[in-house]
Short mmCIF file of C-alpha atoms in Angstrom, two decimals:
data_model
loop_
_atom_site.label_atom_id
_atom_site.label_comp_id
_atom_site.label_asym_id
_atom_site.label_seq_id
_atom_site.Cartn_x
_atom_site.Cartn_y
_atom_site.Cartn_z
CA MET A 21 0.09 0.00 -0.12
CA ALA A 22 1.40 3.49 -1.07
CA LYS A 23 2.65 5.43 2.18
CA ILE A 24 0.41 8.89 2.28
CA VAL A 25 2.56 11.95 3.51
CA GLU A 26 0.02 14.81 4.62
CA SER A 27 1.23 18.52 5.36
CA LYS A 28 -0.60 20.48 7.72
CA ILE A 29 -2.12 24.04 6.92
CA ILE A 30 -1.41 26.51 9.54
CA VAL A 31 -2.07 30.07 9.77
CA GLY A 32 0.24 32.39 12.38
CA LEU A 33 -0.90 35.68 13.63
CA GLU A 34 1.40 38.24 15.55
CA VAL A 35 -0.20 41.65 16.72
CA GLY A 36 2.94 43.55 17.42
CA THR A 37 3.50 47.19 18.59
CA SER A 38 4.52 48.52 14.88
CA LYS A 39 2.74 45.69 12.65
CA VAL A 40 0.32 43.07 12.71
CA VAL A 41 1.28 39.88 10.41
CA ALA A 42 -0.58 36.90 9.05
CA LEU A 43 1.01 34.01 7.52
CA VAL A 44 -0.29 31.07 5.77
CA GLY A 45 1.82 27.98 5.38
CA GLU A 46 1.77 24.06 5.28
CA LEU A 47 4.13 22.76 7.78
CA LEU A 48 5.67 19.68 5.83
CA PRO A 49 6.71 16.23 7.39
CA ASP A 50 10.41 17.33 7.98
CA GLY A 51 9.37 20.51 9.70
CA VAL A 52 10.07 22.84 6.52
CA VAL A 53 7.30 25.59 5.89
CA ASN A 54 6.05 25.90 2.75
CA ILE A 55 4.93 29.69 2.64
CA LEU A 56 1.21 30.01 0.73
CA GLY A 57 0.70 33.57 1.55
CA VAL A 58 1.56 36.68 3.97
CA GLY A 59 -0.72 39.73 4.94
CA SER A 60 1.20 42.50 6.74
CA CYS A 61 -0.21 45.87 7.60
CA PRO A 62 0.71 48.69 10.50
CA ALA A 63 -0.41 48.18 13.96
CA LYS A 64 -2.86 50.31 15.51
CA GLY A 65 -4.34 50.33 19.38
CA ILE A 66 -1.33 48.20 20.83
CA ASP A 67 1.85 48.97 22.77
CA LYS A 68 4.19 46.90 24.12
CA GLY A 69 1.69 43.71 23.98
CA ASN A 70 -0.62 45.73 25.85
CA ILE A 71 -4.22 46.64 23.73
CA THR A 72 -5.06 50.26 24.13
CA ASP A 73 -7.77 50.44 21.69
CA LEU A 74 -9.55 47.19 21.18
CA ASN A 75 -11.36 48.59 18.07
CA ALA A 76 -8.17 49.81 16.14
CA VAL A 77 -6.19 46.58 16.81
CA VAL A 78 -9.49 44.53 15.59
CA THR A 79 -9.46 46.76 12.42
CA SER A 80 -5.60 45.96 11.93
CA VAL A 81 -5.96 42.37 12.43
CA GLN A 82 -8.79 42.13 9.70
CA ARG A 83 -6.71 44.18 7.52
CA ALA A 84 -3.92 41.33 7.82
CA ILE A 85 -6.05 38.50 7.59
CA GLU A 86 -7.65 39.92 4.13
CA LEU A 87 -4.47 40.27 2.54
CA ALA A 88 -3.01 36.97 3.50
CA GLU A 89 -6.11 35.57 2.26
CA SER A 90 -5.96 37.36 -0.98
CA VAL A 91 -2.23 36.35 -1.40
CA ALA A 92 -2.81 32.53 -0.42
CA ASP A 93 -6.37 32.33 -2.13
CA CYS A 94 -8.07 30.86 1.01
CA GLU A 95 -10.66 31.60 3.49
CA ILE A 96 -9.22 31.87 7.08
CA ILE A 97 -11.17 30.50 9.92
CA SER A 98 -8.47 30.13 12.84
CA VAL A 99 -4.89 31.26 13.76
CA THR A 100 -2.05 30.27 15.85
CA LEU A 101 -1.58 33.58 17.82
CA ALA A 102 1.69 34.96 19.52
CA ILE A 103 1.55 36.79 22.87
CA THR A 104 3.93 39.10 24.15
CA GLY A 105 4.41 41.96 26.80
CA GLN A 106 5.85 43.01 30.05
CA HIS A 107 3.22 41.03 31.77
CA ILE A 108 5.24 38.18 30.74
CA GLN A 109 7.01 36.37 33.80
CA SER A 110 8.97 32.99 34.00
CA TRP A 111 11.07 30.83 36.12
CA ASN A 112 13.02 27.47 36.76
CA ASP A 113 11.48 25.22 38.98
CA SER A 114 11.32 21.48 39.75
CA GLY A 115 8.83 18.51 40.73
CA ALA A 116 9.27 15.22 41.49
CA ALA A 117 6.72 12.03 41.88
CA PRO A 118 7.27 8.57 42.59
CA ILE A 119 7.73 6.00 40.14
CA ALA A 120 4.83 3.49 40.08
CA ASP A 121 6.03 0.23 38.84
CA THR A 122 10.18 0.64 39.22
CA GLU A 123 10.28 1.63 35.55
CA VAL A 124 9.42 5.30 34.53
CA THR A 125 6.50 5.57 32.12
CA GLN A 126 4.86 8.27 30.66
CA GLU A 127 2.37 8.79 33.20
CA ASP A 128 5.22 9.19 35.66
CA ILE A 129 6.73 11.98 33.71
CA ASP A 130 3.41 13.75 33.39
CA ALA A 131 2.84 13.84 37.08
CA ALA A 132 6.56 15.02 37.69
CA LEU A 133 5.86 17.84 35.38
CA HIS A 134 2.49 18.80 36.68
CA THR A 135 4.25 18.78 40.17
CA ALA A 136 6.82 21.21 38.95
CA SER A 137 3.97 23.76 37.40
CA SER A 138 1.80 23.59 40.48
CA ILE A 139 3.58 26.32 42.52
CA LYS A 140 1.17 29.24 43.69
CA MET A 141 1.71 32.08 41.07
CA PRO A 142 1.18 35.90 41.50
CA GLU A 143 -2.58 36.68 41.25
CA GLY A 144 -3.86 36.75 37.57
CA LEU A 145 -0.95 34.85 35.97
CA VAL A 146 -1.84 31.60 34.26
CA VAL A 147 1.07 29.30 32.92
CA LEU A 148 1.64 29.67 29.51
CA HIS A 149 4.34 27.32 28.65
CA ARG A 150 6.09 24.55 30.60
CA LEU A 151 9.37 23.26 29.00
CA PRO A 152 11.23 20.25 30.39
CA GLN A 153 15.07 20.61 30.72
CA GLU A 154 16.02 17.66 32.12
CA TYR A 155 15.24 14.72 34.77
CA ALA A 156 16.77 12.85 37.48
CA VAL A 157 15.79 9.34 38.71
CA ASP A 158 17.12 8.77 42.02
CA GLN A 159 21.02 9.91 41.93
CA GLN A 160 21.05 9.55 38.04
CA LYS A 161 21.04 13.43 36.95
CA ASN A 162 20.74 15.28 33.77
CA ILE A 163 18.54 12.77 31.96
CA LYS A 164 17.00 13.98 29.04
CA ASN A 165 14.67 11.42 28.41
CA PRO A 166 13.79 9.44 31.45
CA LEU A 167 11.26 6.79 29.79
CA GLY A 168 12.15 3.18 30.56
CA PHE A 169 14.64 3.99 33.30
CA GLN A 170 14.46 2.05 36.41
CA GLY A 171 14.29 3.70 40.28
CA GLY A 172 11.77 4.85 42.88
CA ARG A 173 11.62 8.43 42.11
CA LEU A 174 11.46 10.68 39.01
CA THR A 175 12.52 14.78 39.51
CA SER A 176 11.77 17.14 36.55
CA ASN A 177 13.32 20.35 36.08
CA VAL A 178 11.14 22.84 33.84
CA HIS A 179 11.05 26.28 32.64
CA LEU A 180 7.89 27.81 33.17
CA ILE A 181 6.32 30.96 31.13
CA ALA A 182 3.45 32.45 32.50
CA CYS A 183 1.23 35.45 30.94
CA HIS A 184 -1.50 37.72 32.61
CA GLN A 185 -5.04 36.47 31.78
CA ASP A 186 -6.39 39.90 31.58
CA TRP A 187 -3.78 40.44 28.66
CA LEU A 188 -4.75 37.37 27.13
CA ASN A 189 -7.96 37.67 27.40
CA ASN A 190 -8.14 41.22 25.33
CA LEU A 191 -5.93 40.15 22.83
CA ARG A 192 -8.30 36.88 22.73
CA GLN A 193 -11.50 38.97 22.38
CA ALA A 194 -9.49 41.03 19.29
CA VAL A 195 -9.10 37.99 17.28
CA GLU A 196 -12.62 36.50 18.15
CA ARG A 197 -14.47 39.62 16.98
CA CYS A 198 -12.80 39.10 13.72
CA LYS A 199 -14.77 35.71 13.69
CA LEU A 200 -11.10 33.97 13.86
CA LYS A 201 -11.03 30.70 16.38
CA ILE A 202 -7.72 30.59 18.23
CA ASP A 203 -5.99 27.00 18.02
CA LYS A 204 -3.05 27.80 20.45
CA VAL A 205 -1.38 30.82 22.12
CA ILE A 206 2.49 30.75 22.06
CA PHE A 207 4.71 33.13 23.73
CA SER A 208 6.69 35.36 20.76
CA GLY A 209 9.78 34.52 21.95
CA ILE A 210 9.27 30.83 21.74
CA ALA A 211 8.05 31.00 18.39
CA THR A 212 10.86 32.96 17.25
CA SER A 213 13.56 30.58 18.97
CA HIS A 214 11.96 27.58 16.26
CA SER A 215 12.47 30.14 13.35
CA VAL A 216 15.79 31.44 13.65
CA LEU A 217 17.74 28.82 16.16
CA THR A 218 19.38 25.42 15.48
CA GLU A 219 19.40 22.86 17.77
CA ASP A 220 23.56 22.80 17.53
CA GLU A 221 22.98 26.33 18.75
CA LYS A 222 21.02 25.52 21.83
CA ASP A 223 22.98 22.64 22.80
CA LEU A 224 26.44 24.76 22.95
CA GLY A 225 24.30 27.65 24.75
CA VAL A 226 23.24 30.72 22.50
CA CYS A 227 21.17 33.92 23.61
CA LEU A 228 18.36 34.91 21.05
CA ILE A 229 17.43 38.87 21.16
CA ASP A 230 14.33 39.45 19.42
CA PHE A 231 14.53 42.97 18.90
CA GLY A 232 11.09 44.03 18.16
CA ALA A 233 9.34 47.61 18.07
CA GLY A 234 8.03 47.89 21.78
CA THR A 235 9.89 44.99 23.49
CA MET A 236 13.07 43.00 23.39
CA GLU A 237 12.46 39.31 24.17
CA VAL A 238 15.58 37.47 25.52
CA MET A 239 15.93 33.76 25.54
CA VAL A 240 18.79 31.69 26.84
CA TYR A 241 19.57 28.02 25.85
CA THR A 242 22.24 25.88 27.42
CA ASN A 243 22.29 22.06 26.93
CA GLY A 244 19.59 22.09 24.74
CA SER A 245 17.02 23.50 27.28
CA LEU A 246 15.38 26.92 27.68
CA ARG A 247 17.31 28.54 30.85
CA PHE A 248 16.16 31.75 30.96
CA SER A 249 13.43 34.07 29.24
CA LYS A 250 12.21 37.80 29.66
CA VAL A 251 10.54 40.53 28.04
CA ILE A 252 12.18 44.11 28.19
CA PRO A 253 10.09 46.88 27.51
CA TYR A 254 12.19 48.78 25.50
CA ALA A 255 13.34 48.38 21.98
CA GLY A 256 13.15 49.86 18.37
CA ASN A 257 10.61 52.51 19.04
CA ARG A 258 12.95 54.08 21.48
CA VAL A 259 15.63 54.83 18.39
CA THR A 260 12.69 56.02 16.48
CA ASP A 261 11.46 58.43 18.80
CA ASP A 262 15.14 59.55 19.15
CA ILE A 263 15.20 60.02 15.32
CA ALA A 264 11.86 62.21 15.25
CA TYR A 265 13.06 64.53 17.92
CA ASP A 266 16.35 65.15 16.86
CA LEU A 267 15.46 65.70 13.17
CA THR A 268 11.80 66.99 13.81
CA THR A 269 10.10 64.88 11.88
CA SER A 270 7.04 62.52 11.95
CA ARG A 271 7.46 58.87 13.54
CA VAL A 272 6.44 57.54 10.18
CA GLU A 273 9.71 59.28 8.34
CA ALA A 274 11.85 58.47 11.34
CA GLU A 275 11.04 55.06 11.43
CA ASN A 276 12.12 54.84 7.48
CA ILE A 277 15.04 57.09 7.97
CA LYS A 278 16.23 54.50 10.90
CA VAL A 279 15.79 51.44 8.51
CA LYS A 280 17.23 52.75 5.25
CA TYR A 281 20.33 55.07 6.74
CA GLY A 282 20.72 54.36 10.36
CA SER A 283 23.62 52.65 11.93
CA ALA A 284 24.75 51.11 15.35
CA LEU A 285 27.86 52.33 14.97
CA THR A 286 28.96 56.13 14.93
CA PRO A 287 30.63 56.90 12.14
CA PRO A 288 28.88 54.19 10.08
CA ARG A 289 30.95 52.10 8.40
CA GLN A 290 29.66 52.44 4.76
CA ASN A 291 29.34 56.17 3.28
CA PRO A 292 29.34 58.10 6.20
CA GLU A 293 28.99 61.57 4.70
CA GLU A 294 26.18 60.59 2.54
CA GLN A 295 23.32 62.81 2.91
CA PHE A 296 19.67 62.20 2.80
CA ASP A 297 16.31 64.32 2.70
CA VAL A 298 14.18 64.83 5.81
CA MET A 299 10.35 65.87 5.71
CA SER A 300 9.53 68.31 8.50
CA ILE A 301 6.61 67.15 10.74
CA ASP A 302 3.90 69.20 8.75
CA GLY A 303 5.87 68.01 5.64
CA SER A 304 6.60 71.91 4.72
CA VAL A 305 9.95 71.80 4.80
CA ILE A 306 12.55 69.20 3.41
CA GLU A 307 16.11 69.56 5.20
CA ARG A 308 19.34 67.27 4.59
CA CYS A 309 20.78 65.50 7.16
CA SER A 310 24.37 63.26 7.09
CA LYS A 311 24.14 59.29 7.89
CA THR A 312 27.24 60.18 10.58
CA ARG A 313 24.72 62.81 12.31
CA LEU A 314 22.21 60.26 12.32
CA SER A 315 24.35 57.61 13.79
CA ASN A 316 25.06 60.02 16.53
CA VAL A 317 21.51 59.34 17.73
CA THR A 318 21.14 55.76 16.74
CA ALA A 319 23.91 54.06 17.61
CA GLY A 320 24.08 55.20 21.27
CA ARG A 321 20.64 54.10 21.69
CA TYR A 322 21.37 50.68 20.27
CA ARG A 323 24.21 50.28 22.37
CA GLU A 324 22.22 51.22 25.56
CA LEU A 325 19.51 48.77 24.77
CA LEU A 326 22.25 46.17 23.95
CA GLU A 327 23.52 46.92 27.15
CA LEU A 328 20.58 46.13 29.15
CA VAL A 329 20.77 42.48 27.76
CA LYS A 330 24.25 41.87 28.63
CA GLY A 331 23.31 42.99 32.45
CA GLU A 332 20.33 40.21 32.20
CA LEU A 333 23.23 37.66 31.07
CA ILE A 334 25.75 38.59 33.80
CA GLN A 335 23.32 38.20 36.60
CA LEU A 336 21.89 34.91 35.10
CA LYS A 337 25.34 33.73 34.73
CA HIS A 338 26.09 34.88 38.65
CA ASP A 339 22.60 32.80 39.46
CA LEU A 340 23.76 29.70 37.61
CA GLU A 341 27.09 29.49 38.79
CA SER A 342 25.89 30.05 42.11
CA LYS A 343 23.78 26.72 41.59
CA GLN A 344 26.84 24.85 40.29
CA MET A 345 25.62 25.09 37.01
CA LYS A 346 27.83 25.63 33.83
CA PHE A 347 27.09 28.79 31.84
CA GLU A 348 28.53 29.14 28.46
CA LEU A 349 27.29 30.77 25.38
CA ILE A 350 29.59 29.10 23.16
CA ALA A 351 27.47 29.60 20.05
CA GLY A 352 27.03 33.36 21.14
CA ILE A 353 24.26 35.77 19.95
CA VAL A 354 21.61 35.72 17.58
CA ILE A 355 19.56 39.13 17.20
CA THR A 356 16.37 38.99 14.84
CA GLY A 357 13.19 40.94 14.70
CA GLY A 358 12.45 44.28 13.09
CA GLY A 359 15.02 46.10 14.99
CA ALA A 360 17.59 43.82 13.46
CA GLN A 361 17.36 45.58 10.09
CA ILE A 362 19.43 48.47 11.07
CA LYS A 363 23.17 48.28 9.54
CA ASP A 364 26.27 47.45 11.71
CA LEU A 365 24.22 45.81 14.13
CA LYS A 366 26.40 42.72 14.48
CA GLU A 367 29.63 44.75 14.72
CA CYS A 368 28.19 46.71 17.79
CA ALA A 369 26.69 43.64 19.42
CA THR A 370 30.15 42.01 19.16
CA ASP A 371 31.69 44.74 20.47
CA VAL A 372 29.33 45.00 23.32
CA PHE A 373 28.92 41.38 24.22
CA GLY A 374 32.62 39.88 23.27
CA LEU A 375 30.67 36.70 21.78
CA HIS A 376 30.20 35.57 17.98
CA VAL A 377 26.79 37.42 16.97
CA ARG A 378 24.68 36.62 13.93
CA ILE A 379 21.62 38.22 12.58
CA GLY A 380 18.95 35.63 12.52
CA ASN A 381 16.86 35.08 9.54
CA PRO A 382 14.10 32.51 9.26
CA LEU A 383 15.32 29.04 8.58
CA ASN A 384 13.87 25.99 6.99
CA ILE A 385 11.09 27.89 4.55
CA THR A 386 9.93 27.34 1.09
CA GLY A 387 7.29 28.29 -1.41
CA VAL A 388 7.09 31.96 -1.98
CA THR A 389 10.03 32.66 0.27
CA HIS A 390 10.77 35.99 -1.64
CA LEU A 391 7.86 37.40 0.85
CA VAL A 392 10.14 36.72 4.10
CA GLU A 393 13.31 35.88 3.02
CA LYS A 394 16.11 37.42 4.93
CA LYS A 395 13.56 39.55 6.51
CA PRO A 396 14.22 39.14 10.36
CA GLN A 397 10.97 40.69 11.16
CA TYR A 398 8.88 37.69 9.96
CA SER A 399 10.98 35.45 12.55
CA THR A 400 7.78 35.41 14.96
CA VAL A 401 5.32 34.43 12.73
CA LEU A 402 7.08 31.93 10.81
CA GLY A 403 8.01 30.44 14.14
CA LEU A 404 4.43 29.71 15.07
CA LEU A 405 4.08 27.32 12.13
CA GLN A 406 7.44 25.48 13.12
CA TYR A 407 6.27 25.10 16.57
CA GLU A 408 4.32 22.17 15.59
CA TYR A 409 6.90 20.56 14.44
CA SER A 410 9.61 20.64 17.00
CA SER A 411 8.39 21.86 20.58
CA ASN A 412 8.57 19.56 23.42
CA ASP A 413 6.16 21.92 25.48
CA GLU A 414 3.51 21.28 28.03
CA SER A 415 0.83 24.13 27.68
CA PRO A 416 -2.15 23.86 29.94
CA ILE A 417 -3.45 27.01 28.24
CA ASN A 418 -3.16 25.22 24.79
CA ASP A 419 -4.54 21.97 26.00
CA ALA A 420 -7.94 23.99 27.11
CA TYR A 421 -7.89 25.31 23.75
CA SER A 422 -7.96 21.61 22.33
CA HIS A 423 -10.67 20.67 24.66
CA GLU A 424 -12.90 23.40 23.41
CA GLY A 425 -14.04 21.65 20.11
CA GLY A 426 -10.80 20.75 18.14
CA PHE A 427 -10.55 23.86 16.17
CA LEU A 428 -9.89 23.46 12.49
CA GLY A 429 -7.18 24.98 10.52
CA SER A 430 -7.56 27.13 7.49
CA LEU A 431 -10.58 26.28 5.15
CA TRP A 432 -9.66 26.06 1.64
CA SER A 433 -11.27 25.52 -1.57
CA GLY A 434 -11.49 22.18 -1.91
CA MET A 435 -9.94 21.50 1.71
CA LYS A 436 -6.55 21.64 0.45
CA LYS A 437 -4.94 19.39 2.65
CA ILE A 438 -2.30 18.00 0.76
CA ALA A 439 -1.87 14.14 0.49
CA LYS A 440 0.87 12.65 -1.95
CA LYS A 441 2.07 9.32 -2.76
CA VAL A 442 5.54 8.63 -2.42
CA GLY A 443 7.04 8.45 -5.83
CA SER A 444 3.90 9.49 -7.71
CA GLU A 445 0.98 11.78 -7.94
CA PHE A 446 -2.59 11.25 -7.83
#
């Protein structure tokens, strides 16, 4: 009998501070995302993950969905949703359970993980992700998969990520007012990790910085597991605001100038004396500005933001080493997100951290890749699709979603879930 290979159609939705992006893709059996369509529009009514105008967010989401539907020629009825904001909190914890029949079963693992996430949390927080790090069976430690091990007691170490229920409810309401169902809710930093990091980097030790407009998400992996995650409520908009103030121009104009002419070094490495036009706030006056003058604004702010991350890493190193845990970032720093588009950022970050640095673009993609290829601003929304393939995540919130009725994916003309015979086409 011929083997059947199925792909899964998923829609990722990211509601960010500066933009809303919807991406339609097929998740292929090898974890590659076949991009079918993407829609992006400026975000209104949201700041650093916090909704400030529900109607404005609904309008932005509807527009992005409509654009994605037009490109992919489909009707979208449900999405996998990214969430971020300074309300996100995380910590490491452990839990233990007796091994029922001397040999570890999946039920024993589930019990240990449940115990690890049963701690009392601050009011209003709900667990979004429960990510296993390693296990111990009696005195046997650093076990990645304890299934089948013999012993009397199983201990699990986990990384927990929680979000505030009110923030989640507001975001969910905005999406559902667009007549969309929610399949899963995923922390943006987790999604981005799936999109831009390799397994080798996670094993060797790596810090991911997702440089957005309103927030920076910092994720640290060592020995293949997530050890630290944090949302810093300062990011690219700080740079944009500095430019707007210094050049007396609009934020829209300042953002365009930042991306096109800005540099994270001063003076910039290329054409430092090159000049460009700057339009005044009311559009009545056009002045000239040099890239060197602009870099005096952008470089200092970028360095300041990266120094905030460096401070977090120094504290993390101290905390882990106090517990006699090794902390090395052999794979260095990976920077992605819309804020990673500025020139000379790699060189600036290398100087700040003293480590290897690369700019992280989405990996493992095919299809209409010209829409997102070498564009770090699409890392999160692509990671929402790749999360399905490679995650070992336990998510109480998403378990609840799945119990609400098993939401469908996207409804295509002819229900276009692709089925192929290996070696031949139907």
